[in-house]
Amino acid sequence: MATNAGINLVRRMRRNRGTPSIRSLVRETVLRTEDLIQPLFVRSGEGDPDPVASMPGVVRHTVTTLAEECRKVAGLGIPAVALFPRIEPSLKDSTGTHATDPANVLFAAIRAVKKAVPGLTLIVDVALDPYTDHGHDGILDGKGSIENDSTVEALSRLAVAQAEAGADIVAPSDMMDGRVRAIRTALDAAGHQGVSILAYSAKYASAFYGPFRDAVGSGEVSAPLDKRTYQMDPANVREAVLEVQLDEQEGADMVMVKPAGPYLDVVRAIREATDLPLAAYQVSGEYAQIHAAAKLGWLDYVSTRDEALLAIKRAGADMILTYFAAEVAESLR
Ligand code: PBG
């Protein structure tokens, strides 16, 4: 027989979930537009931007359309963009010499964005993979391994050239040892004390970068790219803390964990290990997964997108690089 008394519970957790207004009072994490960084791709030439097949809604901009897009992104209240070039295959070689060629489209793009939207923070990736014909982030020695120290020198020159063109933040994504200190020293020597370093400190050798490699063309090589001798083993988390500690000692202004969604424990561990601002990169594969499942009708697009981003914030990220940035900012308005 049912009674009104029911079971005798001191704490009924559902009381705090009963209405939208109560849920909003007790909500612990809120995703804001100010947390978001929009990654953008740029190529040389004119015409319409070309779509990236494996990343619906993402395009490779021309310098002209990039500047327009940055105006739009800034207008939505997004504080920063992260810029990646797609280089013509004919300009690539084994050491990535085009990186510091004044004709590199990246420098024109940096100048155009700074001119169009001076207040938008411009983050530029420091790595050689867009420029090497083998697609690696560094210089290959004769035996097929990536040379650390000569790569660090090349990266330092690239970072200085990016700062010269107007980058606000340079973001080494290469995972070479000692690159943060070398880049800091080179920037300071060139008078760029005000340019920040966002270190990709815990960047894993992840299969989730596949669509990005299509976007920048670093995957256009015969064998699948194996970056495990420099990017981190997905099995490790203590090693990520060591990487962050080193980058902090070397002068990083901010640190990053990448990818984000499958590495939330790493985001949490780094949050607890450093007081530096922490970025997490929701990478191309995380973006493509949500799009693909939604297209098949297997997941709800908007709610999975928003939940994935909220989870990254909850894990401890101060800022999130995400291809969803502009559309999420629009929905937060
Ligand atoms: C290259 C770089 C990569 C990404 C950002 N910078 C790919 C890689 O290391 O092969 C991945 C971004 C993404 O997947 O969205 N230095």
Short mmCIF file of C-alpha atoms and ligand atoms in Angstrom, two decimals:
data_model
loop_
_atom_site.label_atom_id
_atom_site.label_comp_id
_atom_site.label_asym_id
_atom_site.label_seq_id
_atom_site.Cartn_x
_atom_site.Cartn_y
_atom_site.Cartn_z
CA MET A 1 0.00 0.00 0.00
CA ALA A 2 1.40 3.41 -1.00
CA THR A 3 1.79 5.99 1.75
CA ASN A 4 2.43 9.73 1.55
CA ALA A 5 5.41 9.35 3.85
CA GLY A 6 7.54 7.59 1.26
CA ILE A 7 11.08 6.64 2.14
CA ASN A 8 12.80 8.60 4.82
CA LEU A 9 15.72 10.42 3.11
CA VAL A 10 17.64 13.28 4.72
CA ARG A 11 19.17 14.39 1.46
CA ARG A 12 17.24 14.35 -1.78
CA MET A 13 19.67 15.45 -4.47
CA ARG A 14 16.87 16.01 -6.94
CA ARG A 15 15.66 19.08 -5.02
CA ASN A 16 18.55 21.05 -6.54
CA ARG A 17 17.61 19.88 -10.03
CA GLY A 18 13.90 20.55 -9.95
CA THR A 19 13.60 23.65 -12.15
CA PRO A 20 15.71 25.51 -14.69
CA SER A 21 16.16 28.39 -12.24
CA ILE A 22 17.38 26.18 -9.40
CA ARG A 23 19.70 24.36 -11.79
CA SER A 24 21.16 27.67 -12.87
CA LEU A 25 21.75 28.69 -9.22
CA VAL A 26 23.74 25.57 -8.42
CA ARG A 27 25.62 25.31 -11.72
CA GLU A 28 29.36 25.02 -11.09
CA THR A 29 30.76 25.58 -14.58
CA VAL A 30 29.74 28.10 -17.21
CA LEU A 31 31.18 28.25 -20.71
CA ARG A 32 31.71 31.84 -21.84
CA THR A 33 32.55 33.31 -25.22
CA GLU A 34 35.66 34.78 -23.57
CA ASP A 35 36.96 31.23 -23.02
CA LEU A 36 37.09 30.45 -26.72
CA ILE A 37 39.86 30.62 -29.30
CA GLN A 38 38.97 30.14 -32.97
CA PRO A 39 41.53 28.20 -35.06
CA LEU A 40 41.60 29.38 -38.69
CA PHE A 41 43.37 28.14 -41.83
CA VAL A 42 44.85 30.33 -44.55
CA ARG A 43 46.19 29.58 -48.02
CA SER A 44 47.75 31.64 -50.77
CA GLY A 45 45.84 32.85 -53.83
CA GLU A 46 42.48 34.51 -54.25
CA GLY A 47 38.92 33.36 -54.85
CA ASP A 48 36.49 31.59 -52.57
CA PRO A 49 37.78 29.81 -49.49
CA ASP A 50 37.97 26.03 -50.03
CA PRO A 51 36.10 23.71 -47.72
CA VAL A 52 37.92 21.03 -45.70
CA ALA A 53 35.99 17.83 -46.42
CA SER A 54 36.60 16.12 -43.08
CA MET A 55 35.76 19.28 -41.07
CA PRO A 56 32.28 20.47 -42.05
CA GLY A 57 32.00 24.25 -41.87
CA VAL A 58 35.78 24.75 -41.78
CA VAL A 59 37.51 26.34 -44.76
CA ARG A 60 40.95 27.35 -45.91
CA HIS A 61 40.72 31.12 -46.18
CA THR A 62 42.48 33.43 -48.55
CA VAL A 63 44.19 36.37 -46.87
CA THR A 64 41.23 38.53 -47.88
CA THR A 65 38.49 36.27 -46.52
CA LEU A 66 40.59 35.57 -43.41
CA ALA A 67 40.58 39.25 -42.49
CA GLU A 68 36.79 39.34 -42.96
CA GLU A 69 36.34 36.23 -40.84
CA CYS A 70 38.49 37.73 -38.08
CA ARG A 71 36.30 40.84 -38.04
CA LYS A 72 33.26 38.61 -37.61
CA VAL A 73 34.90 36.49 -34.89
CA ALA A 74 35.98 39.58 -32.94
CA GLY A 75 32.50 41.04 -33.34
CA LEU A 76 31.10 37.96 -31.62
CA GLY A 77 33.30 38.66 -28.60
CA ILE A 78 35.83 35.87 -29.16
CA PRO A 79 39.15 37.19 -27.80
CA ALA A 80 41.62 35.28 -29.97
CA VAL A 81 42.23 33.29 -33.14
CA ALA A 82 44.93 30.69 -33.82
CA LEU A 83 46.32 30.76 -37.31
CA PHE A 84 47.56 27.83 -39.45
CA PRO A 85 48.87 28.10 -43.02
CA ARG A 86 48.31 25.64 -45.84
CA ILE A 87 51.38 25.77 -48.03
CA GLU A 88 51.54 24.84 -51.73
CA PRO A 89 53.23 21.40 -52.08
CA SER A 90 55.73 22.89 -54.58
CA LEU A 91 57.09 25.16 -51.81
CA LYS A 92 57.80 22.33 -49.38
CA ASP A 93 61.20 20.71 -48.86
CA SER A 94 62.88 18.42 -46.36
CA THR A 95 63.94 21.20 -43.97
CA GLY A 96 60.93 23.50 -44.33
CA THR A 97 62.92 26.48 -45.64
CA HIS A 98 59.77 28.25 -46.84
CA ALA A 99 58.81 28.84 -43.18
CA THR A 100 60.95 31.96 -42.91
CA ASP A 101 60.69 33.02 -46.56
CA PRO A 102 59.26 36.56 -46.50
CA ALA A 103 56.87 35.32 -49.22
CA ASN A 104 55.31 32.77 -46.80
CA VAL A 105 51.55 33.47 -46.94
CA LEU A 106 51.45 33.26 -43.13
CA PHE A 107 53.21 36.62 -42.76
CA ALA A 108 50.82 38.34 -45.16
CA ALA A 109 47.95 36.80 -43.21
CA ILE A 110 49.31 38.01 -39.85
CA ARG A 111 49.71 41.56 -41.19
CA ALA A 112 46.24 41.55 -42.74
CA VAL A 113 44.56 40.33 -39.54
CA LYS A 114 46.40 42.82 -37.33
CA LYS A 115 45.47 45.61 -39.70
CA ALA A 116 41.80 44.58 -39.96
CA VAL A 117 41.22 43.86 -36.24
CA PRO A 118 44.07 45.22 -34.11
CA GLY A 119 42.33 44.31 -30.85
CA LEU A 120 41.94 40.62 -31.67
CA THR A 121 44.67 38.51 -30.07
CA LEU A 122 46.55 36.64 -32.76
CA ILE A 123 48.10 33.29 -31.88
CA VAL A 124 50.40 31.73 -34.46
CA ASP A 125 51.59 28.11 -34.52
CA VAL A 126 55.33 27.53 -34.45
CA ALA A 127 56.14 24.24 -36.18
CA LEU A 128 57.60 23.11 -39.47
CA ASP A 129 54.95 20.60 -40.58
CA PRO A 130 53.16 22.95 -42.99
CA TYR A 131 56.50 23.48 -44.78
CA THR A 132 58.17 20.06 -44.83
CA ASP A 133 57.62 17.63 -47.69
CA HIS A 134 57.58 14.73 -45.18
CA GLY A 135 54.98 16.40 -42.95
CA HIS A 136 57.00 16.23 -39.75
CA ASP A 137 57.23 19.15 -37.34
CA GLY A 138 61.00 19.25 -37.56
CA ILE A 139 64.11 18.57 -39.59
CA LEU A 140 64.83 14.94 -40.51
CA ASP A 141 68.36 13.67 -40.22
CA GLY A 142 69.76 11.15 -42.70
CA LYS A 143 68.51 8.21 -40.60
CA GLY A 144 64.85 9.20 -40.52
CA SER A 145 64.71 10.75 -37.07
CA ILE A 146 63.84 14.34 -36.20
CA GLU A 147 66.84 16.43 -35.15
CA ASN A 148 66.03 18.31 -31.99
CA ASP A 149 68.54 21.12 -31.83
CA SER A 150 68.61 22.23 -35.46
CA THR A 151 64.81 22.16 -35.42
CA VAL A 152 64.79 24.40 -32.33
CA GLU A 153 66.99 26.91 -34.18
CA ALA A 154 64.64 26.91 -37.17
CA LEU A 155 61.63 27.32 -34.88
CA SER A 156 63.25 30.26 -33.09
CA ARG A 157 63.78 32.02 -36.42
CA LEU A 158 60.17 31.30 -37.40
CA ALA A 159 58.84 32.66 -34.09
CA VAL A 160 60.84 35.89 -34.49
CA ALA A 161 59.54 36.31 -38.05
CA GLN A 162 55.98 35.78 -36.79
CA ALA A 163 56.49 38.38 -34.06
CA GLU A 164 57.95 40.78 -36.60
CA ALA A 165 54.82 40.38 -38.75
CA GLY A 166 52.63 41.17 -35.73
CA ALA A 167 51.78 37.94 -33.86
CA ASP A 168 50.75 38.57 -30.24
CA ILE A 169 51.34 35.02 -29.06
CA VAL A 170 53.57 32.37 -30.61
CA ALA A 171 52.56 28.79 -29.92
CA PRO A 172 55.23 26.12 -30.42
CA SER A 173 53.37 22.90 -31.27
CA ASP A 174 56.38 20.84 -32.26
CA MET A 175 57.32 19.12 -28.93
CA MET A 176 61.08 19.58 -29.39
CA ASP A 177 63.08 19.82 -26.17
CA GLY A 178 64.23 23.26 -25.10
CA ARG A 179 62.26 25.20 -27.68
CA VAL A 180 60.47 27.46 -25.22
CA ARG A 181 63.69 28.86 -23.77
CA ALA A 182 65.27 29.20 -27.22
CA ILE A 183 62.22 31.02 -28.58
CA ARG A 184 62.03 33.30 -25.52
CA THR A 185 65.71 34.18 -25.89
CA ALA A 186 65.38 34.82 -29.62
CA LEU A 187 62.25 36.96 -29.19
CA ASP A 188 63.87 39.05 -26.47
CA ALA A 189 67.06 39.53 -28.48
CA ALA A 190 64.95 40.81 -31.36
CA GLY A 191 63.12 43.28 -29.11
CA HIS A 192 59.88 41.27 -28.80
CA GLN A 193 59.70 41.13 -25.01
CA GLY A 194 55.96 41.73 -25.27
CA VAL A 195 55.21 38.68 -27.40
CA SER A 196 53.90 35.76 -25.35
CA ILE A 197 54.57 32.05 -25.62
CA LEU A 198 51.70 29.60 -25.42
CA ALA A 199 53.48 26.25 -25.17
CA TYR A 200 51.85 23.12 -26.50
CA SER A 201 53.38 21.44 -23.44
CA ALA A 202 51.45 18.18 -23.33
CA LYS A 203 50.79 17.39 -26.94
CA TYR A 204 50.06 13.75 -27.55
CA ALA A 205 50.82 11.59 -30.60
CA SER A 206 47.10 11.38 -31.31
CA ALA A 207 45.04 9.82 -34.07
CA PHE A 208 42.55 12.66 -33.53
CA TYR A 209 44.65 15.07 -35.66
CA GLY A 210 43.70 13.34 -38.92
CA PRO A 211 41.31 15.97 -40.33
CA PHE A 212 43.72 18.82 -39.45
CA ARG A 213 46.43 17.15 -41.51
CA ASP A 214 44.00 17.23 -44.45
CA ALA A 215 43.39 20.91 -43.80
CA VAL A 216 47.05 21.95 -43.81
CA GLY A 217 48.17 19.24 -46.20
CA SER A 218 50.78 17.77 -43.84
CA GLY A 219 49.11 14.38 -44.28
CA GLU A 220 49.74 14.33 -48.04
CA VAL A 221 52.55 11.85 -47.64
CA SER A 222 52.83 8.21 -48.57
CA ALA A 223 52.93 6.55 -45.14
CA PRO A 224 50.73 7.61 -42.22
CA LEU A 225 52.62 10.18 -40.17
CA ASP A 226 54.16 8.74 -37.05
CA LYS A 227 55.17 11.51 -34.63
CA ARG A 228 55.72 9.29 -31.61
CA THR A 229 59.40 10.17 -31.21
CA TYR A 230 58.47 13.72 -30.24
CA GLN A 231 54.77 13.89 -29.37
CA MET A 232 53.71 12.23 -26.12
CA ASP A 233 52.55 8.68 -25.57
CA PRO A 234 48.77 8.71 -24.95
CA ALA A 235 49.41 6.35 -22.03
CA ASN A 236 51.23 8.95 -19.92
CA VAL A 237 50.12 11.64 -17.52
CA ARG A 238 53.04 12.14 -15.08
CA GLU A 239 55.18 12.89 -18.11
CA ALA A 240 52.75 15.67 -19.03
CA VAL A 241 53.32 17.29 -15.64
CA LEU A 242 57.10 17.15 -16.23
CA GLU A 243 56.67 18.75 -19.66
CA VAL A 244 54.64 21.57 -18.13
CA GLN A 245 57.16 22.13 -15.35
CA LEU A 246 59.97 22.38 -17.90
CA ASP A 247 58.05 24.80 -20.12
CA GLU A 248 57.22 26.89 -17.08
CA GLN A 249 60.92 27.07 -16.12
CA GLU A 250 61.81 27.89 -19.72
CA GLY A 251 59.50 30.90 -19.71
CA ALA A 252 56.15 29.80 -21.12
CA ASP A 253 53.39 32.32 -20.41
CA MET A 254 50.62 29.77 -20.91
CA VAL A 255 50.55 26.02 -21.36
CA MET A 256 48.36 23.66 -23.34
CA VAL A 257 47.00 20.14 -23.30
CA LYS A 258 46.09 18.62 -26.65
CA PRO A 259 43.79 16.88 -27.59
CA ALA A 260 41.23 17.91 -24.97
CA GLY A 261 38.19 15.63 -24.73
CA PRO A 262 39.98 12.27 -24.49
CA TYR A 263 42.56 13.84 -22.12
CA LEU A 264 40.42 15.47 -19.43
CA ASP A 265 42.40 13.72 -16.70
CA VAL A 266 45.52 15.37 -18.09
CA VAL A 267 43.80 18.77 -18.12
CA ARG A 268 42.90 18.23 -14.45
CA ALA A 269 46.41 17.08 -13.51
CA ILE A 270 48.00 20.10 -15.20
CA ARG A 271 45.47 22.45 -13.63
CA GLU A 272 46.66 21.20 -10.25
CA ALA A 273 50.36 21.27 -11.17
CA THR A 274 50.73 24.85 -12.43
CA ASP A 275 49.37 28.30 -11.76
CA LEU A 276 49.93 29.36 -15.36
CA PRO A 277 46.88 29.88 -17.57
CA LEU A 278 45.87 26.57 -19.15
CA ALA A 279 44.58 26.07 -22.66
CA ALA A 280 43.04 22.88 -24.03
CA TYR A 281 42.75 22.16 -27.75
CA GLN A 282 39.61 20.38 -28.87
CA VAL A 283 41.21 19.03 -32.02
CA SER A 284 39.96 18.35 -35.51
CA GLY A 285 39.05 14.70 -34.84
CA GLU A 286 36.93 15.63 -31.83
CA TYR A 287 35.10 18.13 -34.04
CA ALA A 288 34.72 15.66 -36.91
CA GLN A 289 33.34 12.94 -34.60
CA ILE A 290 30.48 15.10 -33.42
CA HIS A 291 29.68 16.22 -36.96
CA ALA A 292 29.78 12.69 -38.33
CA ALA A 293 27.55 11.18 -35.65
CA ALA A 294 25.08 14.05 -35.95
CA LYS A 295 24.97 13.64 -39.72
CA LEU A 296 24.07 9.98 -39.28
CA GLY A 297 21.33 11.01 -36.85
CA TRP A 298 23.09 9.19 -34.03
CA LEU A 299 23.79 12.17 -31.76
CA ASP A 300 22.18 15.54 -31.25
CA TYR A 301 24.60 18.07 -32.70
CA VAL A 302 24.10 21.13 -30.48
CA SER A 303 23.85 19.34 -27.17
CA THR A 304 26.86 17.08 -27.76
CA ARG A 305 28.90 20.04 -28.97
CA ASP A 306 28.04 22.11 -25.91
CA GLU A 307 28.53 19.21 -23.48
CA ALA A 308 31.95 18.39 -24.94
CA LEU A 309 33.09 21.99 -24.46
CA LEU A 310 31.62 22.33 -20.98
CA ALA A 311 33.44 19.16 -19.92
CA ILE A 312 36.77 20.63 -21.04
CA LYS A 313 36.11 23.76 -18.99
CA ARG A 314 35.01 21.70 -15.98
CA ALA A 315 38.22 19.66 -16.15
CA GLY A 316 40.15 22.88 -15.55
CA ALA A 317 40.88 24.63 -18.84
CA ASP A 318 40.90 28.44 -18.76
CA MET A 319 40.63 28.66 -22.53
CA ILE A 320 39.61 26.28 -25.27
CA LEU A 321 40.78 26.18 -28.86
CA THR A 322 37.81 24.85 -30.78
CA TYR A 323 36.57 24.84 -34.37
CA PHE A 324 33.10 25.40 -32.87
CA ALA A 325 34.12 28.77 -31.37
CA ALA A 326 32.22 31.15 -33.67
CA GLU A 327 28.98 29.19 -33.73
CA VAL A 328 29.03 28.65 -29.96
CA ALA A 329 29.69 32.37 -29.43
CA GLU A 330 26.69 33.06 -31.64
CA SER A 331 24.50 30.72 -29.62
CA LEU A 332 25.68 32.33 -26.34
CA ARG A 333 24.54 35.77 -27.47
C1 PBG B 1 51.18 20.67 -36.09
C2 PBG B 1 49.84 20.78 -35.47
C3 PBG B 1 48.88 19.75 -35.48
C4 PBG B 1 47.74 20.29 -34.90
C5 PBG B 1 48.02 21.60 -34.52
N1 PBG B 1 49.35 21.88 -34.87
C6 PBG B 1 48.90 18.40 -36.07
C7 PBG B 1 50.02 17.50 -35.85
O1 PBG B 1 50.76 17.60 -34.87
O2 PBG B 1 50.18 16.65 -36.71
C8 PBG B 1 46.45 19.53 -34.73
C9 PBG B 1 45.21 20.31 -34.61
C10 PBG B 1 43.97 19.55 -34.85
O3 PBG B 1 43.95 18.32 -35.08
O4 PBG B 1 42.93 20.21 -34.81
N2 PBG B 1 52.25 21.14 -35.46
#
